[in-house]
mmCIF file of C-alpha atoms in Angstrom:
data_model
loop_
_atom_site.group_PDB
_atom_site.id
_atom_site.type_symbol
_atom_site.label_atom_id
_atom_site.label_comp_id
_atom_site.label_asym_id
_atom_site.label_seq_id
_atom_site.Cartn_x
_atom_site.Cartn_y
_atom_site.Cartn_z
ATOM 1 C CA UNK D 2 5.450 -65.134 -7.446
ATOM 2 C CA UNK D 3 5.279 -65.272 -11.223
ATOM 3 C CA UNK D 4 4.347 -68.694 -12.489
ATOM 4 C CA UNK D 5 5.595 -70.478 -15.802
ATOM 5 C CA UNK D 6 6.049 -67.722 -18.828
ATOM 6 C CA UNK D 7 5.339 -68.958 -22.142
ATOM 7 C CA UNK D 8 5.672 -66.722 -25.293
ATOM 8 C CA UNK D 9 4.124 -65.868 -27.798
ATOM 9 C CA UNK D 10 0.751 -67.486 -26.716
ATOM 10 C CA UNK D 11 -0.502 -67.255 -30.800
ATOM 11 C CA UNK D 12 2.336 -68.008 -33.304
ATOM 12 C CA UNK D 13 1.200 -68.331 -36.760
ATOM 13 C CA UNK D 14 3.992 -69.695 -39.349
ATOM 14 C CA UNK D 15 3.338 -70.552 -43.005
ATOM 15 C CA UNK D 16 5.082 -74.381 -44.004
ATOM 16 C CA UNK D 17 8.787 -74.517 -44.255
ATOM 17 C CA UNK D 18 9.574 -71.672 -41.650
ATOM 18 C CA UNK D 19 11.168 -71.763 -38.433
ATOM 19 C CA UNK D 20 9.544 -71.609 -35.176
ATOM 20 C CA UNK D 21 10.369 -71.062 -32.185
ATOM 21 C CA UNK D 22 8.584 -71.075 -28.554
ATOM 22 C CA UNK D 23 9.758 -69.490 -25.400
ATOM 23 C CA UNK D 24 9.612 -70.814 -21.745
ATOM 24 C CA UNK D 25 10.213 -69.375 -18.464
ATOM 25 C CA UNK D 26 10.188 -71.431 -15.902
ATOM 26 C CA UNK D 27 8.946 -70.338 -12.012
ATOM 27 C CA UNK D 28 11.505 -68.794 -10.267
ATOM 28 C CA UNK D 29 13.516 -71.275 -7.965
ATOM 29 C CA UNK D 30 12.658 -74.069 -10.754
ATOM 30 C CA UNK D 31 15.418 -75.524 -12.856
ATOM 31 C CA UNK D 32 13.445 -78.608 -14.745
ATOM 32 C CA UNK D 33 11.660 -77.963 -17.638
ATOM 33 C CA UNK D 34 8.897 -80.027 -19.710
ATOM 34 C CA UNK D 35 8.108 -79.451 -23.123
ATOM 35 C CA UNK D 36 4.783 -81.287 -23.806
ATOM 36 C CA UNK D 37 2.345 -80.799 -27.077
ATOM 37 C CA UNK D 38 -1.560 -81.003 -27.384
ATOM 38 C CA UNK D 39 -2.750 -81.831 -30.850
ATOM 39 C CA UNK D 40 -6.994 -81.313 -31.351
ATOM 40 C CA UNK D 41 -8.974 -83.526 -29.016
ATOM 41 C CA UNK D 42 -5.644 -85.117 -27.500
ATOM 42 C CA UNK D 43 -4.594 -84.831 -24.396
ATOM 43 C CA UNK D 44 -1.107 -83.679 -23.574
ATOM 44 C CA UNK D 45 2.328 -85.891 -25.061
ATOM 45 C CA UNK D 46 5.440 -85.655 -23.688
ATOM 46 C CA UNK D 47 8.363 -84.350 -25.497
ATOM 47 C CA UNK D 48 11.505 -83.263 -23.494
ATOM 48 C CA UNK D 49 12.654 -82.725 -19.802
ATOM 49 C CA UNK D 50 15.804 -80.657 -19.674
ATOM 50 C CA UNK D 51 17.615 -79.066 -16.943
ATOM 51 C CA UNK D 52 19.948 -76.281 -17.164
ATOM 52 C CA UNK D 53 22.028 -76.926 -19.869
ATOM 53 C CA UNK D 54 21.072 -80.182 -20.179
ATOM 54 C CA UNK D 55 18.914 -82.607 -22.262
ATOM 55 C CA UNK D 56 17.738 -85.482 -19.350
ATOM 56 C CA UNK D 57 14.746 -87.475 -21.918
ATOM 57 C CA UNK D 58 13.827 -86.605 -25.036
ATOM 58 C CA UNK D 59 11.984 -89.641 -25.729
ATOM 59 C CA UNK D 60 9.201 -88.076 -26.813
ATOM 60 C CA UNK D 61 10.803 -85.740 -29.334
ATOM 61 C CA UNK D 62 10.328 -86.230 -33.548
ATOM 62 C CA UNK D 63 13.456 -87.419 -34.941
ATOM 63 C CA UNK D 64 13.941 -84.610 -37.215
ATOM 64 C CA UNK D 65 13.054 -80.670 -37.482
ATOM 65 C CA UNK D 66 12.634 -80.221 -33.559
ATOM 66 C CA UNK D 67 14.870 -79.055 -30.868
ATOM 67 C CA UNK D 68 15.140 -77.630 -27.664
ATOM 68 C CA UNK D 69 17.454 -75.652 -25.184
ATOM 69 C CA UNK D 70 17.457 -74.538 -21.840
ATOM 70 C CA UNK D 71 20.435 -72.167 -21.564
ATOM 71 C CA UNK D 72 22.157 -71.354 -18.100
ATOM 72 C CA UNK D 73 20.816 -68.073 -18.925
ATOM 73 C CA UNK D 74 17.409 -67.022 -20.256
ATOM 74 C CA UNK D 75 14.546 -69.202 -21.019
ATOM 75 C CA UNK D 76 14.196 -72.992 -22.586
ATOM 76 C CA UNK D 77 13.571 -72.610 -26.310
ATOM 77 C CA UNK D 78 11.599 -75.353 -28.231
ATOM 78 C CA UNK D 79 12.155 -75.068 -32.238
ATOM 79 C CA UNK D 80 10.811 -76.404 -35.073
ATOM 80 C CA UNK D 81 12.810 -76.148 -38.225
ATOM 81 C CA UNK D 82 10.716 -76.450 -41.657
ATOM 82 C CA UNK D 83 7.290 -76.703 -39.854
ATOM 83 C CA UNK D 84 4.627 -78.429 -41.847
ATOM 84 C CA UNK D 85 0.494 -78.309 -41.309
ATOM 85 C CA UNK D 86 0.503 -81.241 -38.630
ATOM 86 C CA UNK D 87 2.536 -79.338 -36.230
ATOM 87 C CA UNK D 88 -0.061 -77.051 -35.606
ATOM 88 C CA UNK D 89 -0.894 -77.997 -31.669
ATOM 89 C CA UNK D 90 -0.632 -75.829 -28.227
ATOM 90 C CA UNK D 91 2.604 -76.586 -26.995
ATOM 91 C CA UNK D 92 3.007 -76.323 -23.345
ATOM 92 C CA UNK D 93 5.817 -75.811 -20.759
ATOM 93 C CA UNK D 94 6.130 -77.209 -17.426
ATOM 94 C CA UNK D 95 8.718 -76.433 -14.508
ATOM 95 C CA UNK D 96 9.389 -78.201 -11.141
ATOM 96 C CA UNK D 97 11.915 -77.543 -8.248
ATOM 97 C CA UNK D 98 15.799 -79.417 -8.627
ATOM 98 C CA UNK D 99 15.955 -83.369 -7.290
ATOM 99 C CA UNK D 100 15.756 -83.463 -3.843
ATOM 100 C CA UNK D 101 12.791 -80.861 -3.394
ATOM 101 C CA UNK D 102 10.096 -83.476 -2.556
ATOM 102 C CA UNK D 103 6.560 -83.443 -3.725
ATOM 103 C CA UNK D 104 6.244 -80.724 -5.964
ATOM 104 C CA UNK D 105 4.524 -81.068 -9.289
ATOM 105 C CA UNK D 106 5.046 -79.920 -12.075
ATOM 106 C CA UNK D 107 3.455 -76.378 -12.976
ATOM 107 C CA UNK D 108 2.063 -75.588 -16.396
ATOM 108 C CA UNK D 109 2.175 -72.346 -18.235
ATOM 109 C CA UNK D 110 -0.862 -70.657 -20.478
ATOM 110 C CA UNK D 111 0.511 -73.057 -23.560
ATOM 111 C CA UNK D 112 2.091 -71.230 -26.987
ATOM 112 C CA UNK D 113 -0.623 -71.952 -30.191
ATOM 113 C CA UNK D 114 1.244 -72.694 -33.289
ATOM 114 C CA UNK D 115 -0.831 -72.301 -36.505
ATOM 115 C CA UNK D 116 0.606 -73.422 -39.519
ATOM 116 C CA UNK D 117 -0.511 -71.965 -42.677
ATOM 117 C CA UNK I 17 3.669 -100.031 -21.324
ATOM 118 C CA UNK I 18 2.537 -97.133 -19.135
ATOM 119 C CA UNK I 19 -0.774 -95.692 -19.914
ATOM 120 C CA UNK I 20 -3.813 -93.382 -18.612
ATOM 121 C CA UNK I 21 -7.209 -94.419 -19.700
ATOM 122 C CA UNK I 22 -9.833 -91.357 -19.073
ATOM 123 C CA UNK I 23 -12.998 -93.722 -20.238
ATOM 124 C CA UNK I 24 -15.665 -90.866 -20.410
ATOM 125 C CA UNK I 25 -14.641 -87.706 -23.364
ATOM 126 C CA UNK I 26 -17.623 -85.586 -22.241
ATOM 127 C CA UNK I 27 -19.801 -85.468 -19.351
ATOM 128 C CA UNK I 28 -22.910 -83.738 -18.829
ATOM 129 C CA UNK I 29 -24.397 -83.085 -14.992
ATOM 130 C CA UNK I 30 -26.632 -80.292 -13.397
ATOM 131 C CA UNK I 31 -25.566 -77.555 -10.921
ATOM 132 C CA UNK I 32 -25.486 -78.841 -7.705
ATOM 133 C CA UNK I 33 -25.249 -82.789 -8.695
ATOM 134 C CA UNK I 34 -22.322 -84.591 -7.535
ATOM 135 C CA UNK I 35 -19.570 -85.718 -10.062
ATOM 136 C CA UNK I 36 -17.647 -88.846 -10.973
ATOM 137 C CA UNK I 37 -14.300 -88.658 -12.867
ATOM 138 C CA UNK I 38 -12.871 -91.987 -13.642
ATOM 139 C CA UNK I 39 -8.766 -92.598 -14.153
ATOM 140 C CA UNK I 40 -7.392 -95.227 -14.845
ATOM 141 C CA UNK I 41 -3.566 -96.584 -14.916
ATOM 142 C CA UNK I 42 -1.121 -99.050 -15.797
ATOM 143 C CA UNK I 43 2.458 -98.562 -14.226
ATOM 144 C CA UNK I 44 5.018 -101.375 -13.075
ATOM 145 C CA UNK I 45 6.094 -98.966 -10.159
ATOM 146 C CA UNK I 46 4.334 -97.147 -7.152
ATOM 147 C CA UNK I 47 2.546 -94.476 -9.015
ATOM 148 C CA UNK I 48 2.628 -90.870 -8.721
ATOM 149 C CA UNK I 49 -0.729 -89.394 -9.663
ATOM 150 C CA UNK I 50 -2.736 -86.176 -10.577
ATOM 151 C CA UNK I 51 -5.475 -84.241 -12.100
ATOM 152 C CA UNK I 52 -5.060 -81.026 -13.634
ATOM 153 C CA UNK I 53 -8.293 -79.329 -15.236
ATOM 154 C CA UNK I 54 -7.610 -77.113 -18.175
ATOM 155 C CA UNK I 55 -10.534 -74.126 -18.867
ATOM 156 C CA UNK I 56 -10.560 -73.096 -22.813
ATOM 157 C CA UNK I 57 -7.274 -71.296 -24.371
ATOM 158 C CA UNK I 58 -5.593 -71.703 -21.382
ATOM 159 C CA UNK I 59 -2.784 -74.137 -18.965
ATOM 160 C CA UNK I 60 -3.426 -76.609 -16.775
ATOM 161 C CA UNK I 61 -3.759 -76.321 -13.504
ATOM 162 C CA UNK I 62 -3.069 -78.747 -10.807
ATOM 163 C CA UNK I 63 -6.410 -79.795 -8.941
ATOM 164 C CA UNK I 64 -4.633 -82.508 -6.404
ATOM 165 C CA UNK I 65 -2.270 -85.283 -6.306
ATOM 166 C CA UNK I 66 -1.243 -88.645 -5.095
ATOM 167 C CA UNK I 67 2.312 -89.747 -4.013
ATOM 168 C CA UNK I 68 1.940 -91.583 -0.808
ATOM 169 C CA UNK I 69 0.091 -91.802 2.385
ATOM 170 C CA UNK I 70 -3.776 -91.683 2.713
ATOM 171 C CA UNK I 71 -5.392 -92.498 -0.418
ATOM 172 C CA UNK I 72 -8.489 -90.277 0.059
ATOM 173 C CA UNK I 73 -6.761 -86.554 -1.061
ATOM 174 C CA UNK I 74 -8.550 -83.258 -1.092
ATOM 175 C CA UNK I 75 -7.269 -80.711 -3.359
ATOM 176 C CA UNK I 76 -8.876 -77.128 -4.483
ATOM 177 C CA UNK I 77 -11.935 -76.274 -5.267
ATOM 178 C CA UNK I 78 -13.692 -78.739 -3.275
ATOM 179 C CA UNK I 79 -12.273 -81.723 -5.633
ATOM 180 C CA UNK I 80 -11.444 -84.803 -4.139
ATOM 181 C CA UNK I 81 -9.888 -88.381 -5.572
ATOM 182 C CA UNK I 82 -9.566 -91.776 -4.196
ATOM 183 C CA UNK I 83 -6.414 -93.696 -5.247
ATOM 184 C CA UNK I 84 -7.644 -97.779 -5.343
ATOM 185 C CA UNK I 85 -4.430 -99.627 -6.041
ATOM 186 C CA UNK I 86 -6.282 -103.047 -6.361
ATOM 187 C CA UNK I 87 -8.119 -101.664 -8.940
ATOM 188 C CA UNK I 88 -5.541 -99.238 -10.801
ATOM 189 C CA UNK I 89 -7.840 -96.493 -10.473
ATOM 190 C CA UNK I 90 -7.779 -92.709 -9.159
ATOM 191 C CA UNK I 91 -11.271 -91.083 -9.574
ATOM 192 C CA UNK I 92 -12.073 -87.484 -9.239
ATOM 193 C CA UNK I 93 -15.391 -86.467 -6.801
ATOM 194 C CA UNK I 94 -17.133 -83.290 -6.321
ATOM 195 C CA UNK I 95 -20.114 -83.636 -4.217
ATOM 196 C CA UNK I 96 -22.034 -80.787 -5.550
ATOM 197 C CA UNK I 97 -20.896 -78.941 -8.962
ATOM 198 C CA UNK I 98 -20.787 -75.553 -9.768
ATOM 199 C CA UNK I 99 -21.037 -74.108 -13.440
ATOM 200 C CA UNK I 100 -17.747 -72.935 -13.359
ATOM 201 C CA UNK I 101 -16.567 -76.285 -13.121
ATOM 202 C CA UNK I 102 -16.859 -76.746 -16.737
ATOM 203 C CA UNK I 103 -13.819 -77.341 -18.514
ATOM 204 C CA UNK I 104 -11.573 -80.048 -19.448
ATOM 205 C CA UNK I 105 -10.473 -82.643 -16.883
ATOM 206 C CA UNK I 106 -7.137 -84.752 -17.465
ATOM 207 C CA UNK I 107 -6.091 -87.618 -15.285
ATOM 208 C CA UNK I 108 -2.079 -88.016 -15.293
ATOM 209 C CA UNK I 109 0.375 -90.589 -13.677
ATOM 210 C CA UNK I 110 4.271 -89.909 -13.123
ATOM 211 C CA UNK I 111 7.422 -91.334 -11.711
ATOM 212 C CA UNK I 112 8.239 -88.205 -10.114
ATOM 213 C CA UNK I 113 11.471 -88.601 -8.818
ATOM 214 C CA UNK I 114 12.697 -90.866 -10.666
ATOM 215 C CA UNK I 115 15.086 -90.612 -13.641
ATOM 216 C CA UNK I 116 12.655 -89.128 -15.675
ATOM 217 C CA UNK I 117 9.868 -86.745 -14.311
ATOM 218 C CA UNK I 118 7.588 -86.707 -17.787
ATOM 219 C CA UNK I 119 3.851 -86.826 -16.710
ATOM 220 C CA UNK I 120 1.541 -89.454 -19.305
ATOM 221 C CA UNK I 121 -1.661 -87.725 -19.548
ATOM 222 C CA UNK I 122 -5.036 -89.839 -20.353
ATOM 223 C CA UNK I 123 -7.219 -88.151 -23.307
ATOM 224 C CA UNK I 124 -9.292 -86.164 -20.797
ATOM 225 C CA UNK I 125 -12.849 -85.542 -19.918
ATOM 226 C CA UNK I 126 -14.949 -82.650 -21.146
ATOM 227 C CA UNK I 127 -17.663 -81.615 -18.491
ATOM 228 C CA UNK I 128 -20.269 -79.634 -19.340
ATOM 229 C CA UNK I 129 -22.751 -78.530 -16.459
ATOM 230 C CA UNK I 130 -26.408 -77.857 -17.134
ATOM 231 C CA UNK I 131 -27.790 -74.767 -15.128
#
């Protein structure tokens, strides 16, 4: 049973491109978790979505990012104009639909975003 | 405001001494709660957890964590480490279920282990 996909694991962007990072979540999961890592942090929160649907973004910058989760294919996470502080591992998590009890949330291997 | 508080950034033990990991919250509701250790380059992945019931729980790797609600704490035992234990230990608290399911993480612990 494949767990959560993330891809690429290394991206490496130079400041004022796009980027954007790929989740799949484990199969019979529809909620996905965005979170972000910066050096010596621990993880932040940034965005639960469910298919097709943004449920709390409260932890999302106001400007440049975004993210998706189609009712096909994986949940995107995109930063527009990316600048040197948004270098961090960004990391995707997926747990079963409401009314599955108990499960936690499962983490994928974490994309690495370098920005030049 | 809700908040994980990880007080010790790196530890240092021997093989085969026991280990102390200390968590603590602040949450208005019934907490949800879990470690997840994280080796270098790579995910997290989920040690044990607390949502109800006894509040001694054993999870893998021989990892255990006692959830003290009078004093807003979840600590993570070993009795005896191992060096492969060494990695990166983060305490996290949740109101799973609820409206929103985002985990708050504390700052973590780095634990080295001395052969």
């Amino acid at each position: 049973n494949a767990g959560v996909m993330q891809n690429p694991r290394h991206l490496v962007r130079r400041r004022g491109q796009e980027a954007r990072l790929r989740c799949s979540p484990m199969k019979g999961h529809s909620h996905v978790y965005w979170y972000r890592q910066l050096p010596e942090e621990g993880l932040k929160f940034m965005v639960y979505l469910q298919k097709e649907n943004i449920i709390d973004e409260s932890g999302m910058p106001k400007e440049r990012f975004s993210a998706e989760f189609p009712k096909e294919g994986p949940s995107i996470l995109r930063i527009q104009q990316v600048v040197r502080g948004d270098s961090a591992a960004y990391f995707c998590a997926s747990s079963p639909p409401s009314g599955v009890s108990n499960q936690p949330q499962h983490f994928g291997d974490g994309t690495r975003l370098s920005i030049l | 405001a809700q908040s994980v508080t990880q007080p010790d950034i790196h530890i240092t033990v021997s093989e085969g001494a026991s280990l102390e990991l200390r968590c603590n919250y602040s949450y208005g509701a019934t907490p949800y709660l879990f470690w997840y250790v994280q080796s270098p380059g790579q995910g997290l992945q989920l040690l044990l957890k607390y949502f109800s019931g006894d509040t001694l729980v054993q999870g893998i790797k021989g990892f255990e964590a006692e959830f003290k609600r009078s004093q807003s704490s979840f600590n993570l035992r070993k009795p005896s480490v191992h060096w492969s234990d060494a990695a990166e230990y983060f305490c996290a608290v949740g109101n799973y279920g609820g409206a929103t399911n985002k985990l708050i993480f504390g700052t973590g612990t780095l634990l080295a282990v001395q052969p």
